[in-house]
Amino acid sequence: MEEQVDRVETQLRQALPIDWEVPGALSEAVQYSLMAGGKRLRPLLVLAAAEAVAADDADTSRGAMPIACAIEMIHTYSLIHDDLPAMDNDDFRRGKPTNHRVYGEAMAILAGDALLTHAFFSITQAAKHGGLPADRALAIVEDLSYYAGARGMVGGQAADILGEQGITDIGQLEYIHTHKTSDLIVFSLKAGGRVGGATSNQLEALERFGLLLGLAFQIQDDILDLTGDEQKIGKPLRSDEKLQKVTYPYLLGLDACKAKVVQLTDDAKAALLAGELANPDRLLQFADYLMRRDY
Amino acid sequence: MEEQVDRVETQLRQALPIDWEVPGALSEAVQYSLMAGGKRLRPLLVLAAAEAVAADDADTSRGAMPIACAIEMIHTYSLIHDDLPAMDNDDFRRGKPTNHRVYGEAMAILAGDALLTHAFFSITQAAKHGGLPADRALAIVEDLSYYAGARGMVGGQAADILGEQGITDIGQLEYIHTHKTSDLIVFSLKAGGRVGGATSNQLEALERFGLLLGLAFQIQDDILDLTGDEQKIGKPLRSDEKLQKVTYPYLLGLDACKAKVVQLTDDAKAALLAGELANPDRLLQFADYLMRRDY
């Protein structure tokens, strides 16, 4: 997995505006957040899903990498904008000052806009230089604009902000997490599947796997915010409590949450296996790894 | 032209998240700015360029409309983000309070993000429902991500913000305006051309036309900020002076600017004619209309 992360980071660096003719501060602000580390979970899911469908096809791998970079750009832009003073007002992210703390609010907004826009550029490069057929690339563009947009991640963030005072039940919380977290995970899996030429049955299995995995991931995040190691996680813990945020542990209790993560992970793996993929092993390992993570 | 504007507005309304399952305030914030009127210049240029290349082809018109909507979404998002307190801090736009004054900063940031993302969705719909071939739609996605991104509009806005205190020469000013204004105009023209199946020679002519037209447009804007009618323009005038912004009139004087708008418009028309388009008349009329506008 570390080897894969290295490959992703190398490609991300090359996909960056480092030698573009763009204002220096904008370029720096973009790089600062995009190269700030992190688990690179979503890109790894793109690559693993492509491999699950098409096994060791070199063409598939070449076509999948620009998509892997695209989803990391989307994820990074969302963190930059979410951290802004008008949104969650966070000062630290992955152990470093947040983008606007370093480059100012205006440049942070623009760095986010630049990354969001460039993600779509990156998808087109999978067709231009990675051998991905135009119709598959276009289906991935459509998916990304859906899952990252108002009906997806942006809608989840809006609901989160609008509901900050008033969330009382698990349904509202699930709406927020489905869109804030699961949607990009679902996108990653489906996009990898599309690169590999997945059937509609396989795409459905990947989608169901992603929905359940995303929810397990978010609950695990809530648990780690209560019980994790601040050094490993790289930001102040118990932030949900301080902000009086309604979370899964708050609504269900810690023990029930831990059991739910295990259950969701099992359900996710079963859903994946229903897709009869050529090589699902790495995705299954992923599900277990995410369940056991401590950061 | 009014008829075309009506067609664009009808389509924009249908492209909107009005019946999406998205949080109400996000949906309202998006609609508020997207349906706030304006000249709809960029969509009209998409339609006119498609017509210039392919004349009265019904398929072309059907394929061009989602692209026309996409560029208006991009333009609208850029206005919402530019008006934010951390950026230009504007209270009024087109005679109405700016988005963040009505919906708050967080929702304005998200409304902009949603529109930017949905623009790419709209392009995919030109292929899905408008008969546009996938490879052309994908070329349009690539163009949009280029001209609207860090190497285009976002880069221009960054340079504008970074340079607010230090612009001293026409070269820096031209860099900003090329990217803040011309790039989306160039995109609109090339995208319309691509929908109509333009040759590379025709695309080049449309690009050159757009660059010169965009520059003329921006200088005319600067002139109107000094000499226009506040009622017609819908925002407080002499804002550039108040902000001590360096503008073309500031650097060249008002009379030289007026002459430059005429010269650029003539050059633009000549560049367009070099493309030997089937039906360039509407684009030529556009150039004259923009030169003579008083709002």
PDB file of N, CA and C in Angstrom, chain A residues 157-204:
ATOM      1  N   GLN A 157     -22.251  18.998   2.970  1.00  0.00           N
ATOM      2  CA  GLN A 157     -21.623  20.056   3.759  1.00  0.00           C
ATOM      3  C   GLN A 157     -22.644  21.149   4.096  1.00  0.00           C
ATOM      4  N   ALA A 158     -23.500  21.487   3.139  1.00  0.00           N
ATOM      5  CA  ALA A 158     -24.538  22.494   3.394  1.00  0.00           C
ATOM      6  C   ALA A 158     -25.477  22.018   4.506  1.00  0.00           C
ATOM      7  N   ALA A 159     -25.896  20.761   4.431  1.00  0.00           N
ATOM      8  CA  ALA A 159     -26.789  20.217   5.460  1.00  0.00           C
ATOM      9  C   ALA A 159     -26.102  20.233   6.823  1.00  0.00           C
ATOM     10  N   ASP A 160     -24.803  19.938   6.817  1.00  0.00           N
ATOM     11  CA  ASP A 160     -24.042  19.931   8.063  1.00  0.00           C
ATOM     12  C   ASP A 160     -24.047  21.326   8.694  1.00  0.00           C
ATOM     13  N   ILE A 161     -23.767  22.321   7.885  1.00  0.00           N
ATOM     14  CA  ILE A 161     -23.721  23.697   8.389  1.00  0.00           C
ATOM     15  C   ILE A 161     -25.101  24.184   8.807  1.00  0.00           C
ATOM     16  N   LEU A 162     -26.095  23.887   7.984  1.00  0.00           N
ATOM     17  CA  LEU A 162     -27.463  24.341   8.306  1.00  0.00           C
ATOM     18  C   LEU A 162     -28.004  23.641   9.542  1.00  0.00           C
ATOM     19  N   GLY A 163     -27.569  22.387   9.765  1.00  0.00           N
ATOM     20  CA  GLY A 163     -28.135  21.594  10.843  1.00  0.00           C
ATOM     21  C   GLY A 163     -27.364  21.672  12.143  1.00  0.00           C
ATOM     22  N   GLU A 164     -26.316  22.511  12.178  1.00  0.00           N
ATOM     23  CA  GLU A 164     -25.415  22.464  13.317  1.00  0.00           C
ATOM     24  C   GLU A 164     -26.135  22.550  14.662  1.00  0.00           C
ATOM     25  N   GLN A 165     -27.191  23.342  14.695  1.00  0.00           N
ATOM     26  CA  GLN A 165     -27.894  23.457  15.977  1.00  0.00           C
ATOM     27  C   GLN A 165     -28.997  22.406  16.147  1.00  0.00           C
ATOM     28  N   GLY A 166     -29.522  21.895  15.027  1.00  0.00           N
ATOM     29  CA  GLY A 166     -30.798  21.196  15.164  1.00  0.00           C
ATOM     30  C   GLY A 166     -30.872  19.706  14.881  1.00  0.00           C
ATOM     31  N   ILE A 167     -29.724  19.023  14.751  1.00  0.00           N
ATOM     32  CA  ILE A 167     -29.820  17.601  14.416  1.00  0.00           C
ATOM     33  C   ILE A 167     -30.224  16.795  15.647  1.00  0.00           C
ATOM     34  N   THR A 168     -31.271  16.018  15.508  1.00  0.00           N
ATOM     35  CA  THR A 168     -31.729  15.255  16.666  1.00  0.00           C
ATOM     36  C   THR A 168     -31.835  13.763  16.380  1.00  0.00           C
ATOM     37  N   ASP A 169     -31.858  13.357  15.121  1.00  0.00           N
ATOM     38  CA  ASP A 169     -32.023  11.929  14.877  1.00  0.00           C
ATOM     39  C   ASP A 169     -30.979  11.395  13.902  1.00  0.00           C
ATOM     40  N   ILE A 170     -30.895  10.087  13.896  1.00  0.00           N
ATOM     41  CA  ILE A 170     -29.868   9.390  13.141  1.00  0.00           C
ATOM     42  C   ILE A 170     -30.078   9.539  11.625  1.00  0.00           C
ATOM     43  N   GLY A 171     -31.335   9.772  11.215  1.00  0.00           N
ATOM     44  CA  GLY A 171     -31.622   9.943   9.786  1.00  0.00           C
ATOM     45  C   GLY A 171     -30.940  11.169   9.212  1.00  0.00           C
ATOM     46  N   GLN A 172     -31.042  12.286   9.941  1.00  0.00           N
ATOM     47  CA  GLN A 172     -30.393  13.514   9.480  1.00  0.00           C
ATOM     48  C   GLN A 172     -28.881  13.353   9.448  1.00  0.00           C
ATOM     49  N   LEU A 173     -28.369  12.701  10.488  1.00  0.00           N
ATOM     50  CA  LEU A 173     -26.928  12.497  10.567  1.00  0.00           C
ATOM     51  C   LEU A 173     -26.454  11.609   9.409  1.00  0.00           C
ATOM     52  N   GLU A 174     -27.255  10.613   9.085  1.00  0.00           N
ATOM     53  CA  GLU A 174     -26.881   9.709   8.004  1.00  0.00           C
ATOM     54  C   GLU A 174     -26.904  10.430   6.657  1.00  0.00           C
ATOM     55  N   TYR A 175     -27.862  11.333   6.464  1.00  0.00           N
ATOM     56  CA  TYR A 175     -27.902  12.130   5.229  1.00  0.00           C
ATOM     57  C   TYR A 175     -26.589  12.896   5.065  1.00  0.00           C
ATOM     58  N   ILE A 176     -26.187  13.549   6.137  1.00  0.00           N
ATOM     59  CA  ILE A 176     -24.968  14.366   6.083  1.00  0.00           C
ATOM     60  C   ILE A 176     -23.758  13.494   5.765  1.00  0.00           C
ATOM     61  N   HIS A 177     -23.622  12.383   6.464  1.00  0.00           N
ATOM     62  CA  HIS A 177     -22.415  11.574   6.271  1.00  0.00           C
ATOM     63  C   HIS A 177     -22.419  10.851   4.928  1.00  0.00           C
ATOM     64  N   THR A 178     -23.613  10.420   4.486  1.00  0.00           N
ATOM     65  CA  THR A 178     -23.679   9.795   3.166  1.00  0.00           C
ATOM     66  C   THR A 178     -23.098  10.747   2.121  1.00  0.00           C
ATOM     67  N   HIS A 179     -23.486  12.014   2.220  1.00  0.00           N
ATOM     68  CA  HIS A 179     -23.060  12.945   1.178  1.00  0.00           C
ATOM     69  C   HIS A 179     -21.681  13.532   1.439  1.00  0.00           C
ATOM     70  N   LYS A 180     -21.375  13.827   2.701  1.00  0.00           N
ATOM     71  CA  LYS A 180     -20.055  14.408   2.978  1.00  0.00           C
ATOM     72  C   LYS A 180     -18.941  13.385   2.789  1.00  0.00           C
ATOM     73  N   THR A 181     -19.200  12.143   3.093  1.00  0.00           N
ATOM     74  CA  THR A 181     -18.126  11.154   3.112  1.00  0.00           C
ATOM     75  C   THR A 181     -18.318  10.031   2.096  1.00  0.00           C
ATOM     76  N   SER A 182     -19.474   9.373   2.140  1.00  0.00           N
ATOM     77  CA  SER A 182     -19.643   8.198   1.277  1.00  0.00           C
ATOM     78  C   SER A 182     -19.607   8.549  -0.202  1.00  0.00           C
ATOM     79  N   ASP A 183     -20.165   9.692  -0.570  1.00  0.00           N
ATOM     80  CA  ASP A 183     -20.316   9.978  -1.998  1.00  0.00           C
ATOM     81  C   ASP A 183     -18.983   9.969  -2.751  1.00  0.00           C
ATOM     82  N   LEU A 184     -17.938  10.534  -2.158  1.00  0.00           N
ATOM     83  CA  LEU A 184     -16.642  10.531  -2.857  1.00  0.00           C
ATOM     84  C   LEU A 184     -16.025   9.129  -2.868  1.00  0.00           C
ATOM     85  N   ILE A 185     -16.334   8.356  -1.838  1.00  0.00           N
ATOM     86  CA  ILE A 185     -15.842   6.972  -1.801  1.00  0.00           C
ATOM     87  C   ILE A 185     -16.566   6.149  -2.866  1.00  0.00           C
ATOM     88  N   VAL A 186     -17.873   6.344  -2.961  1.00  0.00           N
ATOM     89  CA  VAL A 186     -18.636   5.672  -4.022  1.00  0.00           C
ATOM     90  C   VAL A 186     -18.104   6.083  -5.393  1.00  0.00           C
ATOM     91  N   PHE A 187     -17.885   7.368  -5.572  1.00  0.00           N
ATOM     92  CA  PHE A 187     -17.341   7.829  -6.856  1.00  0.00           C
ATOM     93  C   PHE A 187     -16.029   7.120  -7.180  1.00  0.00           C
ATOM     94  N   SER A 188     -15.129   7.082  -6.201  1.00  0.00           N
ATOM     95  CA  SER A 188     -13.803   6.492  -6.427  1.00  0.00           C
ATOM     96  C   SER A 188     -13.923   5.056  -6.910  1.00  0.00           C
ATOM     97  N   LEU A 189     -14.793   4.306  -6.257  1.00  0.00           N
ATOM     98  CA  LEU A 189     -14.950   2.891  -6.600  1.00  0.00           C
ATOM     99  C   LEU A 189     -15.591   2.721  -7.975  1.00  0.00           C
ATOM    100  N   LYS A 190     -16.646   3.492  -8.242  1.00  0.00           N
ATOM    101  CA  LYS A 190     -17.303   3.387  -9.543  1.00  0.00           C
ATOM    102  C   LYS A 190     -16.377   3.853 -10.665  1.00  0.00           C
ATOM    103  N   ALA A 191     -15.623   4.917 -10.407  1.00  0.00           N
ATOM    104  CA  ALA A 191     -14.727   5.442 -11.446  1.00  0.00           C
ATOM    105  C   ALA A 191     -13.647   4.418 -11.780  1.00  0.00           C
ATOM    106  N   GLY A 192     -13.076   3.810 -10.741  1.00  0.00           N
ATOM    107  CA  GLY A 192     -12.105   2.744 -10.994  1.00  0.00           C
ATOM    108  C   GLY A 192     -12.744   1.616 -11.783  1.00  0.00           C
ATOM    109  N   GLY A 193     -13.958   1.261 -11.402  1.00  0.00           N
ATOM    110  CA  GLY A 193     -14.702   0.229 -12.126  1.00  0.00           C
ATOM    111  C   GLY A 193     -14.916   0.609 -13.588  1.00  0.00           C
ATOM    112  N   ARG A 194     -15.295   1.847 -13.822  1.00  0.00           N
ATOM    113  CA  ARG A 194     -15.525   2.302 -15.204  1.00  0.00           C
ATOM    114  C   ARG A 194     -14.236   2.226 -16.025  1.00  0.00           C
ATOM    115  N   VAL A 195     -13.116   2.617 -15.417  1.00  0.00           N
ATOM    116  CA  VAL A 195     -11.839   2.540 -16.143  1.00  0.00           C
ATOM    117  C   VAL A 195     -11.585   1.092 -16.570  1.00  0.00           C
ATOM    118  N   GLY A 196     -11.884   0.176 -15.666  1.00  0.00           N
ATOM    119  CA  GLY A 196     -11.648  -1.229 -15.963  1.00  0.00           C
ATOM    120  C   GLY A 196     -12.706  -1.873 -16.836  1.00  0.00           C
ATOM    121  N   GLY A 197     -13.738  -1.119 -17.187  1.00  0.00           N
ATOM    122  CA  GLY A 197     -14.786  -1.658 -18.055  1.00  0.00           C
ATOM    123  C   GLY A 197     -15.817  -2.504 -17.312  1.00  0.00           C
ATOM    124  N   ALA A 198     -16.170  -2.104 -16.100  1.00  0.00           N
ATOM    125  CA  ALA A 198     -17.110  -2.872 -15.283  1.00  0.00           C
ATOM    126  C   ALA A 198     -18.491  -2.979 -15.932  1.00  0.00           C
ATOM    127  N   THR A 199     -19.157  -4.096 -15.691  1.00  0.00           N
ATOM    128  CA  THR A 199     -20.558  -4.250 -16.098  1.00  0.00           C
ATOM    129  C   THR A 199     -21.438  -3.449 -15.141  1.00  0.00           C
ATOM    130  N   SER A 200     -22.706  -3.273 -15.512  1.00  0.00           N
ATOM    131  CA  SER A 200     -23.579  -2.492 -14.625  1.00  0.00           C
ATOM    132  C   SER A 200     -23.793  -3.223 -13.301  1.00  0.00           C
ATOM    133  N   ASN A 201     -23.804  -4.534 -13.335  1.00  0.00           N
ATOM    134  CA  ASN A 201     -23.909  -5.304 -12.095  1.00  0.00           C
ATOM    135  C   ASN A 201     -22.697  -5.066 -11.190  1.00  0.00           C
ATOM    136  N   GLN A 202     -21.530  -5.019 -11.797  1.00  0.00           N
ATOM    137  CA  GLN A 202     -20.308  -4.759 -11.017  1.00  0.00           C
ATOM    138  C   GLN A 202     -20.295  -3.333 -10.466  1.00  0.00           C
ATOM    139  N   LEU A 203     -20.756  -2.380 -11.284  1.00  0.00           N
ATOM    140  CA  LEU A 203     -20.814  -0.990 -10.809  1.00  0.00           C
ATOM    141  C   LEU A 203     -21.751  -0.871  -9.613  1.00  0.00           C
ATOM    142  N   GLU A 204     -22.871  -1.591  -9.664  1.00  0.00           N
ATOM    143  CA  GLU A 204     -23.817  -1.567  -8.536  1.00  0.00           C
ATOM    144  C   GLU A 204     -23.182  -2.127  -7.262  1.00  0.00           C
TER     145      GLU A 204
END
